[in-house]
Coordinates of C-alpha atoms and ligand atoms in Angstrom, one line a residue:
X1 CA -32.3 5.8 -15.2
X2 CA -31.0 2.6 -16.9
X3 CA -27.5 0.8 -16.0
X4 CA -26.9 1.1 -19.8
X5 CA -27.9 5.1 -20.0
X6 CA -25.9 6.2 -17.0
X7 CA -22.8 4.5 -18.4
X8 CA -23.2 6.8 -22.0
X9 CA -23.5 9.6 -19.6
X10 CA -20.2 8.5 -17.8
X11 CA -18.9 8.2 -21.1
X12 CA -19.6 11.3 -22.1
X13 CA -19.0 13.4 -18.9
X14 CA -15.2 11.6 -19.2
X15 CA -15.0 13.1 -22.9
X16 CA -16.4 16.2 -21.1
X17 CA -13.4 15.9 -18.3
X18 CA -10.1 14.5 -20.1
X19 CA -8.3 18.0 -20.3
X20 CA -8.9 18.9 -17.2
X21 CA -8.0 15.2 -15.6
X22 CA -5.3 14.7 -17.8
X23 CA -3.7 18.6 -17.0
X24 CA -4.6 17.6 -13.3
X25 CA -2.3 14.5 -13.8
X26 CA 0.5 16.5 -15.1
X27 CA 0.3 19.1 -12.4
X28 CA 0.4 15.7 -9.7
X29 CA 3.6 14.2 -11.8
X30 CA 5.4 16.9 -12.1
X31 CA 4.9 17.4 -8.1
X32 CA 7.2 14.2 -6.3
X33 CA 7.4 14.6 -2.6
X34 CA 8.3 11.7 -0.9
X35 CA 5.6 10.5 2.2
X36 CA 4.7 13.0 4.6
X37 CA 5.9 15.6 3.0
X38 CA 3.1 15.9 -0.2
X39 CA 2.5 19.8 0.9
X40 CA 2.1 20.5 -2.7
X41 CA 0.7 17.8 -3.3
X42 CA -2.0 18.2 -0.8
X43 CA -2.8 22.0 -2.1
X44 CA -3.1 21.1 -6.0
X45 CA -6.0 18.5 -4.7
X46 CA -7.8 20.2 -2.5
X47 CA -7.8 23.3 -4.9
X48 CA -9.2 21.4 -7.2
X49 CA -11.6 20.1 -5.0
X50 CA -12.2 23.0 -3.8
X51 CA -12.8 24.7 -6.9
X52 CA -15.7 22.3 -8.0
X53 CA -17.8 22.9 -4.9
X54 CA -16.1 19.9 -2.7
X55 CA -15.4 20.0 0.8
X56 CA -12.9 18.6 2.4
X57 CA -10.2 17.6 5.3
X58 CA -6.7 18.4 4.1
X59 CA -4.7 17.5 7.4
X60 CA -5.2 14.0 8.4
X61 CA -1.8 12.2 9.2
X62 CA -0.4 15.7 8.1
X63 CA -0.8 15.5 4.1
X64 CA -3.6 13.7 4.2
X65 CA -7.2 14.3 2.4
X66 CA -10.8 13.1 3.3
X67 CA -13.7 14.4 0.6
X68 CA -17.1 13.0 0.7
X69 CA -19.9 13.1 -1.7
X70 CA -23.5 12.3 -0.3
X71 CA -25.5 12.9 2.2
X72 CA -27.4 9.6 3.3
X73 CA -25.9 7.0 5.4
X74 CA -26.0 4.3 2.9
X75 CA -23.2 2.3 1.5
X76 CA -20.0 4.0 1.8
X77 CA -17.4 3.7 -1.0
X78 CA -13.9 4.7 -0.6
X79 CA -11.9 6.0 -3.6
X80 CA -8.4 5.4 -2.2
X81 CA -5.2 6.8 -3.4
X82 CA -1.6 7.5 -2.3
X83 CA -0.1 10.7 -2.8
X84 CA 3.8 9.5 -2.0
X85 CA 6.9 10.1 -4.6
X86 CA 10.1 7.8 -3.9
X87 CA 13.9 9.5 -4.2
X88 CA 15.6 7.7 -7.5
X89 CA 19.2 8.4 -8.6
X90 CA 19.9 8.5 -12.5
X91 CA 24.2 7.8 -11.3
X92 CA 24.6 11.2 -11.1
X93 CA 22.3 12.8 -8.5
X94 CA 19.0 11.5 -6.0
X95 CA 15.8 13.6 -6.2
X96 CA 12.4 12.8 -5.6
X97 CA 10.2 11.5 -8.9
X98 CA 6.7 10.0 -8.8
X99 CA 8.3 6.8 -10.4
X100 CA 5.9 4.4 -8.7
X101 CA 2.9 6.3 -10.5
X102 CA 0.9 7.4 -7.4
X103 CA 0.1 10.9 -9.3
X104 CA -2.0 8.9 -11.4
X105 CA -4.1 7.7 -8.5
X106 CA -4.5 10.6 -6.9
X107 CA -5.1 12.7 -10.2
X108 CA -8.0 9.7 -11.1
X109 CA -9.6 9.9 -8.1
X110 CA -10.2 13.2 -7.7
X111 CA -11.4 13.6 -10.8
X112 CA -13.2 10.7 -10.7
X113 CA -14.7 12.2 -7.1
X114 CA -15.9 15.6 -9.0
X115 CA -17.8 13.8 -12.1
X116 CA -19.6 11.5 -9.8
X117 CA -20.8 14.6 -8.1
X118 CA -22.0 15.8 -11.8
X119 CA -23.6 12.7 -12.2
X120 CA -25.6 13.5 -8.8
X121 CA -25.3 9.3 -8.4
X122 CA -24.7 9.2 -3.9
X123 CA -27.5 11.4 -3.4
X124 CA -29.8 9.4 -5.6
X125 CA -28.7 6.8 -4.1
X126 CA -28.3 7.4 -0.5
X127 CA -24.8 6.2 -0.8
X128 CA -21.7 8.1 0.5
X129 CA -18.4 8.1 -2.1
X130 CA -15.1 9.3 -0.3
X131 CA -12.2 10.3 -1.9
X132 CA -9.6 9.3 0.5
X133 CA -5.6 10.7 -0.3
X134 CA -3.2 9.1 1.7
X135 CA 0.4 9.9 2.2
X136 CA 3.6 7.8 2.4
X137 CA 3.2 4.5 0.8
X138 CA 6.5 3.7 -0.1
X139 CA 8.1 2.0 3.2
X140 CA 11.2 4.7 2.7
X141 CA 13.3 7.3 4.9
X142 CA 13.4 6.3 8.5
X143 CA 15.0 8.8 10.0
X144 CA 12.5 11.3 8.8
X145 CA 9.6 9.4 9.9
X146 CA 11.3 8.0 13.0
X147 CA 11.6 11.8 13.8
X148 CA 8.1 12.7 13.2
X149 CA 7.0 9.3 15.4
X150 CA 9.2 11.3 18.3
X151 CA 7.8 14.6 17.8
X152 CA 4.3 12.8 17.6
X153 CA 2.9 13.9 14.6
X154 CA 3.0 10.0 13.5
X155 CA 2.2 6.8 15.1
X156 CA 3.2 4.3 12.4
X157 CA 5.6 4.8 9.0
X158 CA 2.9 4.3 6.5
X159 CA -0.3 6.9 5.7
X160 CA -2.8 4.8 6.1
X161 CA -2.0 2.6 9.1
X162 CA -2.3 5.5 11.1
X163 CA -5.3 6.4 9.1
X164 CA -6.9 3.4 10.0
X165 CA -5.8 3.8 13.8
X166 CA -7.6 6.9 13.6
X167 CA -11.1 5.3 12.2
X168 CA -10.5 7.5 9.3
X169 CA -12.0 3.7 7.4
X170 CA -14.0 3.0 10.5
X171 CA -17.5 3.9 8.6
X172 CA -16.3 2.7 4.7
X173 CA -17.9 -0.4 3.9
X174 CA -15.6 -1.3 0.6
X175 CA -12.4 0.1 -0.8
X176 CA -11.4 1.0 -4.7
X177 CA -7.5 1.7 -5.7
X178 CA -5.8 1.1 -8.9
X179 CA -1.9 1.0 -9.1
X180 CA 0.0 1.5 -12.0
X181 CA 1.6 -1.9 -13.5
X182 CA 4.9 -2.1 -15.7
X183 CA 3.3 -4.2 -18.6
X184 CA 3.4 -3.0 -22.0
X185 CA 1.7 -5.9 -24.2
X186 CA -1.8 -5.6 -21.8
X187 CA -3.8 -2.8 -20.9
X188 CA -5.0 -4.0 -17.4
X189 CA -4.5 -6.7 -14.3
X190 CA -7.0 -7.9 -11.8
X191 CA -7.2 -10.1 -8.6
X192 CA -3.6 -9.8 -8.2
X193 CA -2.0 -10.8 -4.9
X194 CA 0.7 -8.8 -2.5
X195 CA 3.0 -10.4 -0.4
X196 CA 2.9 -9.5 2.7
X197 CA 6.0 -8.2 5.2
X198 CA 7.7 -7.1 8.5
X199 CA 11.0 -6.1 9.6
X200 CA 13.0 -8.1 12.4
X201 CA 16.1 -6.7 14.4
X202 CA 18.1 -9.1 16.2
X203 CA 20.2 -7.6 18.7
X204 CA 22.7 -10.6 20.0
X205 CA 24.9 -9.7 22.8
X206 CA 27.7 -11.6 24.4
X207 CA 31.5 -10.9 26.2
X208 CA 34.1 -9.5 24.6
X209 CA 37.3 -10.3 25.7
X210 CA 40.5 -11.1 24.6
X211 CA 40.9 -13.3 21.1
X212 CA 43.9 -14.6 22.0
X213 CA 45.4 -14.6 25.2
X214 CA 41.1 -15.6 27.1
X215 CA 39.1 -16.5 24.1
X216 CA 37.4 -19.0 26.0
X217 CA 36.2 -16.5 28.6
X218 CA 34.5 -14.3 26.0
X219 CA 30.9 -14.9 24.5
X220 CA 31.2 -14.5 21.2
X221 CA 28.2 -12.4 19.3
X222 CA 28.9 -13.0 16.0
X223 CA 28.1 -16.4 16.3
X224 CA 25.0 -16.1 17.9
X225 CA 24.1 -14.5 14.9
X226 CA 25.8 -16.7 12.5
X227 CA 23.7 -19.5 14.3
X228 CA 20.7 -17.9 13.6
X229 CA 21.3 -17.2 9.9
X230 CA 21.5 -21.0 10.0
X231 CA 18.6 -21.7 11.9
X232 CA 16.2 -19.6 9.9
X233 CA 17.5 -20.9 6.5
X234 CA 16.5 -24.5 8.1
X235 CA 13.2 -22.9 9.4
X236 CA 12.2 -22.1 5.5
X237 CA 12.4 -25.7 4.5
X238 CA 9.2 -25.9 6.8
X239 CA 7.2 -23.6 4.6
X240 CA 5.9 -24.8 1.1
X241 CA 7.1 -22.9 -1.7
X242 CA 3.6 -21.8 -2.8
X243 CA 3.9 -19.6 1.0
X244 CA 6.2 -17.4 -0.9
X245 CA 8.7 -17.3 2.2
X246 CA 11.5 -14.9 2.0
X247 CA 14.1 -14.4 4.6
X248 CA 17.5 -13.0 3.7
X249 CA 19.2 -11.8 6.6
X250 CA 22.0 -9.1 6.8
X251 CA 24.8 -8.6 9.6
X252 CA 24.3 -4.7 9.9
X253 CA 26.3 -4.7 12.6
X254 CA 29.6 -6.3 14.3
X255 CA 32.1 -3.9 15.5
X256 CA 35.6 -4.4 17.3
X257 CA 38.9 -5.3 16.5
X258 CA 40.1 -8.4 15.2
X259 CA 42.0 -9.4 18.6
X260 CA 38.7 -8.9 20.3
X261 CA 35.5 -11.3 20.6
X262 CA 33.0 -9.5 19.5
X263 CA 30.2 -8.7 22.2
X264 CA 27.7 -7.5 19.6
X265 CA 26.1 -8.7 16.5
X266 CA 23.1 -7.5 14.9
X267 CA 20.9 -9.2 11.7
X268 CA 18.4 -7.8 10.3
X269 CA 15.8 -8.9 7.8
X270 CA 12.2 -8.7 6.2
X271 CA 9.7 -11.7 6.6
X272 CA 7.6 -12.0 3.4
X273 CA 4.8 -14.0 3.0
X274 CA 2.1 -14.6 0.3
X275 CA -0.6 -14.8 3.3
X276 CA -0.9 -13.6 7.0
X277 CA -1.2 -16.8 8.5
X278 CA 2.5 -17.9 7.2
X279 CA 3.7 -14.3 7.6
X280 CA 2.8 -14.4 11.6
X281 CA 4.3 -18.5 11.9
X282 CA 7.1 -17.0 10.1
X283 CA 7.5 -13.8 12.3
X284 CA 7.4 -16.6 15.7
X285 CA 9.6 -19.0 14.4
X286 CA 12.6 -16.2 13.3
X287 CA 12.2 -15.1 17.1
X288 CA 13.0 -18.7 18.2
X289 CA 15.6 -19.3 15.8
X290 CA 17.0 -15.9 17.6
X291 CA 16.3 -16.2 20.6
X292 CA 17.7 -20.1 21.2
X293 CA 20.8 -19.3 19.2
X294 CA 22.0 -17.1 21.3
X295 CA 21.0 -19.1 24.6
X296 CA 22.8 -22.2 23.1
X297 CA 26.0 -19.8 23.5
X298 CA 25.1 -18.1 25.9
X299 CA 24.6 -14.9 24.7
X300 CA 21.9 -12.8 25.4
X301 CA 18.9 -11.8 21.9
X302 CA 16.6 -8.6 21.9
X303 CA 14.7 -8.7 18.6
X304 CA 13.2 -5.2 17.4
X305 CA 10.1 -5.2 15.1
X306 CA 9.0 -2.5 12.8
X307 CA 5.4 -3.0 11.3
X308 CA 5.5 -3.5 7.7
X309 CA 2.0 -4.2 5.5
X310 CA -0.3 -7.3 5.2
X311 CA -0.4 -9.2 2.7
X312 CA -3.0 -8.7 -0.1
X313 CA -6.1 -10.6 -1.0
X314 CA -8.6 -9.0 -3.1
X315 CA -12.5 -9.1 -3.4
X316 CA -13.4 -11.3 -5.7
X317 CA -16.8 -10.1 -5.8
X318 CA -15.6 -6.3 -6.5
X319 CA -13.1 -7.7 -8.8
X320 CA -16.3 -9.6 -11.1
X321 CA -17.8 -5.7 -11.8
X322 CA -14.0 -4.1 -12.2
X323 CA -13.0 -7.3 -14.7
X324 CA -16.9 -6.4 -16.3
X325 CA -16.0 -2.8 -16.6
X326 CA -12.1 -3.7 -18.3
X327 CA -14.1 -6.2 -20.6
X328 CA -16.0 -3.1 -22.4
X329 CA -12.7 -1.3 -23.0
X330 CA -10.5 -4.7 -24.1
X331 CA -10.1 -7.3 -25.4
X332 CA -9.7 -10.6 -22.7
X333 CA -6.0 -11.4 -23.3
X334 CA -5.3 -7.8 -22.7
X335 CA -6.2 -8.3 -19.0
X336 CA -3.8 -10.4 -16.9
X337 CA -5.1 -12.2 -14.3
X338 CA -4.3 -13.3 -11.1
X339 CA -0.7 -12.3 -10.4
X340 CA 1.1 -13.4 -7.3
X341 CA 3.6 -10.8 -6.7
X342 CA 6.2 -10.7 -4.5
X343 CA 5.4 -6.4 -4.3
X344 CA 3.9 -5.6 -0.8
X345 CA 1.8 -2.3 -0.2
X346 CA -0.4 -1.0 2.7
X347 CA -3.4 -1.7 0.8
X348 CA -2.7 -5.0 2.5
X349 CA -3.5 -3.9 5.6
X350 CA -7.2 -2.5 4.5
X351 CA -7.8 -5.5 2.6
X352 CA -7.6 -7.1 5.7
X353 CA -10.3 -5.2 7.2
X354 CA -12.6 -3.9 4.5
X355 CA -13.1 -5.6 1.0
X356 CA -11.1 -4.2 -1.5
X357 CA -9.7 -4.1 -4.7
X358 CA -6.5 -2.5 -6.7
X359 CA -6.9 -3.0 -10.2
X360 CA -3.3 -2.5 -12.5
X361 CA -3.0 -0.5 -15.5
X362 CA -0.3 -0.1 -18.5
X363 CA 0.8 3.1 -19.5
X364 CA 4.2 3.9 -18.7
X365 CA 7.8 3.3 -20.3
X366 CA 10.6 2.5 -17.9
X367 CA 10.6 0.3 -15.1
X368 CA 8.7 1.1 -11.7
X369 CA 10.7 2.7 -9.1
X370 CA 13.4 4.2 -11.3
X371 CA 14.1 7.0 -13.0
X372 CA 13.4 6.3 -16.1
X373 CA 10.1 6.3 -15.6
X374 CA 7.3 8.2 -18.0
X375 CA 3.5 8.1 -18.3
X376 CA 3.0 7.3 -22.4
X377 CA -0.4 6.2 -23.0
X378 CA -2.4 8.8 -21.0
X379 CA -5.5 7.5 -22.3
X380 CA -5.1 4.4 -20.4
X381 CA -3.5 5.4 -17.2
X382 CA -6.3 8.5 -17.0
X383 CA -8.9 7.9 -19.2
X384 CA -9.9 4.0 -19.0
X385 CA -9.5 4.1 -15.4
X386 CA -11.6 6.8 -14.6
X387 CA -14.2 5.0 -16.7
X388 CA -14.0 1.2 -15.1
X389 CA -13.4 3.1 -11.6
X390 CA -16.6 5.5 -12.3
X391 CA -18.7 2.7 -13.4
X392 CA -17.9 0.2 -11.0
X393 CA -18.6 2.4 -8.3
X394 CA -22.2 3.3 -10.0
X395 CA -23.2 -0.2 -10.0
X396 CA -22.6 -0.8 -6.4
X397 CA -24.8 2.5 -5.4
X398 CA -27.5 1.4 -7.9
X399 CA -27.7 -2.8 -6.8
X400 CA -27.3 -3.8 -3.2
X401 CA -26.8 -6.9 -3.7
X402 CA -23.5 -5.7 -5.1
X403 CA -22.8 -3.9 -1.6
X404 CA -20.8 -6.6 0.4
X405 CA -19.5 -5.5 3.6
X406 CA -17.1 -7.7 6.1
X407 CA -19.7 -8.0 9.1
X408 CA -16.7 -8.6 11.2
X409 CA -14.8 -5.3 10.5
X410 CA -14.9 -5.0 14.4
X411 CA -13.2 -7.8 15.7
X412 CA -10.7 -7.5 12.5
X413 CA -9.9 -4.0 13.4
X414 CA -9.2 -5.5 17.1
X415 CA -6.9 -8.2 15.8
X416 CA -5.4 -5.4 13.6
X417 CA -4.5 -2.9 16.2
X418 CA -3.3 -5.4 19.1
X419 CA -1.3 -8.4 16.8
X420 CA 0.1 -6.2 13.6
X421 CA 0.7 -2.6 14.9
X422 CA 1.9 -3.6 18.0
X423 CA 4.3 -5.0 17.0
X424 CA 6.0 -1.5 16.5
X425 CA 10.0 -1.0 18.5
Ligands
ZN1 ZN1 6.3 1.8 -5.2
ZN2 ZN1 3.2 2.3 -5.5

């Protein structure tokens, strides 16, 4: 079949699809659990899969869900999308709401899943298309997940980190997301950037001792920490701006009385960086600036880390076909491009090790995260990106010189698991 006669069949089998997408969409929104808890979640999807002759794993990293179409072992596309709600509060009262527009994802992608299998397109093609559903994005709720790490039902705080300890992506050769933006005068952005981040704990610990009768024989904490804030607002100045460098430490911690000298002190803080090179320098030097603070007063540092996500850098070869694909539907200045954003996500991490894009979209009133949040231009956030989503992927099956593949997925995966995850408490 011709490029230009499968895409009028797309067409059409979208035409063919929208209620049902669009009612799938609803069911998803009106559904927010928060990340590893998308039980609901989880059912509605594989129900639907289900329900149109799709197979599938509903239990990886609890909520989880792995569907694949095709049976060759050609190139393997992953349709990626996470299933997590946050917790907003309106001043009145918290409860969960999909106000980060992750229904959308996963509604579009299972859909998108179930008409490619209509359009028969992997098994013409010997290629494999995976629907991959993966829970808690939103870096939220550590108790609850801390709990879960103890009970160990997770190894990491975010879905697909553990997915990808798993080798749930070991086989995937690219990876296709979308994310919702909070535009309203454009339709669509591309080749955006992530910023990249991970959390630091310094624990400073010194002598307490009497402020007033033996201050001098007490090793004062706070100041170690004080020091440090110092030190690491020094350290910045060595990064240029374009790094996108953010440090902004907090004292979480410095109990006592005021006639005591404190013996503990503890800052915390996120390191964000536009790329992973500056994001690791960073991560070093903030230990230094910790650990030589408190030596210079002889205090005593333990510094903490919690994993956070890598910082995003997109295919620009997918990008060319998904910019293509936005072209059909819009205008050019309805497409931003570009964007350096100071957002981070865990499609950082896979964009590390596979390529991979995350095209935006317009469609919603109210900003992102809160709760005034609402899906307005359905045709858009459903409709458009099952099309550029459902093309894009056809014209990677169909040309292989459009199948690019990071040959070193190995060696990156290496790097992955022993100098990011590792650096877990
Ligand atoms: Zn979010
Ligand atoms: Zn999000």
């Amino acid at each position: 079949m011709e490029i230009q006669d499968l895409y009028i069949e797309i067409n059409r089998e979208i035409q063919q699809n929208k209620d049902g997408l669009i009612r799938l969409g609803r069911e998803l929104f009106s559904c927010p659990e928060p990340g590893f808890k998308e039980v609901e979640s989880n059912q509605i999807l594989t129900s639907f899969l289900r329900g149109h002759g799709i197979s599938c794993r509903s239990d990886l990293c609890l909520t989880g869900i792995l569907a694949t179409i095709g049976s060759g072992d050609g190139y393997h596309i992953a349709l990626v999308a996470d299933m997590d709600a946050l917790v907003v509060n309106d001043g009145e009262k918290s409860y969960p709401c999909h106000s980060c527009g992750h229904s959308i994802q996963t509604a579009v992608m299972a859909g998108v899943l179930k008409m490619l299998k209509d359009l028969n397109i992997a098994e013409e093609t010997g290629g494999r298309i995976s629907f991959i559903a993966a829970p808690a994005e939103e870096f939220i709720e550590f108790d609850y997940r801390q709990k879960l790490k103890e009970e160990g039902k997770i190894n990491y705080f975010s879905g697909k980190q553990n997915m990808i300890e798993q080798g749930v992506f070991d086989d995937v050769d690219c990876v296709l997301t979308m994310h919702v933006n909070g535009e309203t005068e454009t339709l669509f952005d591309v080749n955006s950037t992530l910023a990249g981040f991970m959390v630091k704990k310094a624990v400073f610990t010194g002598q307490a001792s009497h402020s007033g009768a033996a201050a001098h024989m007490g090793r004062n904490a706070l100041h170690g920490a004080s020091l440090c804030m110092d030190a690491v607002a020094y350290m910045k100045d060595q990064f240029p701006a374009d790094a996108g460098l953010q440090i902004h430490p907090v004292i979480t911690e410095c109990g006592g009385s005021v006639n005591i000298i404190p013996e503990k002190a503890v800052l915390e803080t996120y390191v964000r960086a536009n790329t992973l090179a500056d994001l690791l320098e960073a991560g070093e030097k903030f230990d230094l600036c910790a650990v030589h603070s408190a030596a210079a007063l002889g205090l005593s540092c333990r510094i903490e880390n919690r994993t956070g996500y890598m910082p995003l850098k997109q295919s620009k070869e997918l990008n060319e076909i998904i910019y293509r694909h936005m072209r059909e539907i819009c205008p050019e200045e309805k497409i931003i491009k570009n964007v350096v954003s100071g957002a981070s996500g865990d499609i950082g991490d896979l964009g590390y090790l596979l390529p991979a894009v995350q095209f935006g979209f317009s469609g919603i009133r109210g900003r992102i995260h809160s709760s005034e949040f609402a899906i307005v231009d359905e045709e858009n956030a459903y409709l458009h990106t099952a099309e550029i989503v459902m093309k894009t992927v056809c014209d990677i099956l169909i040309n292989p010189q459009l199948q690019v593949k990071n040959e070193d997925f190995k060696e990156r995966k290496e790097f992955y698991l022993k100098n990011w995850l590792y650096k877990e408490i």
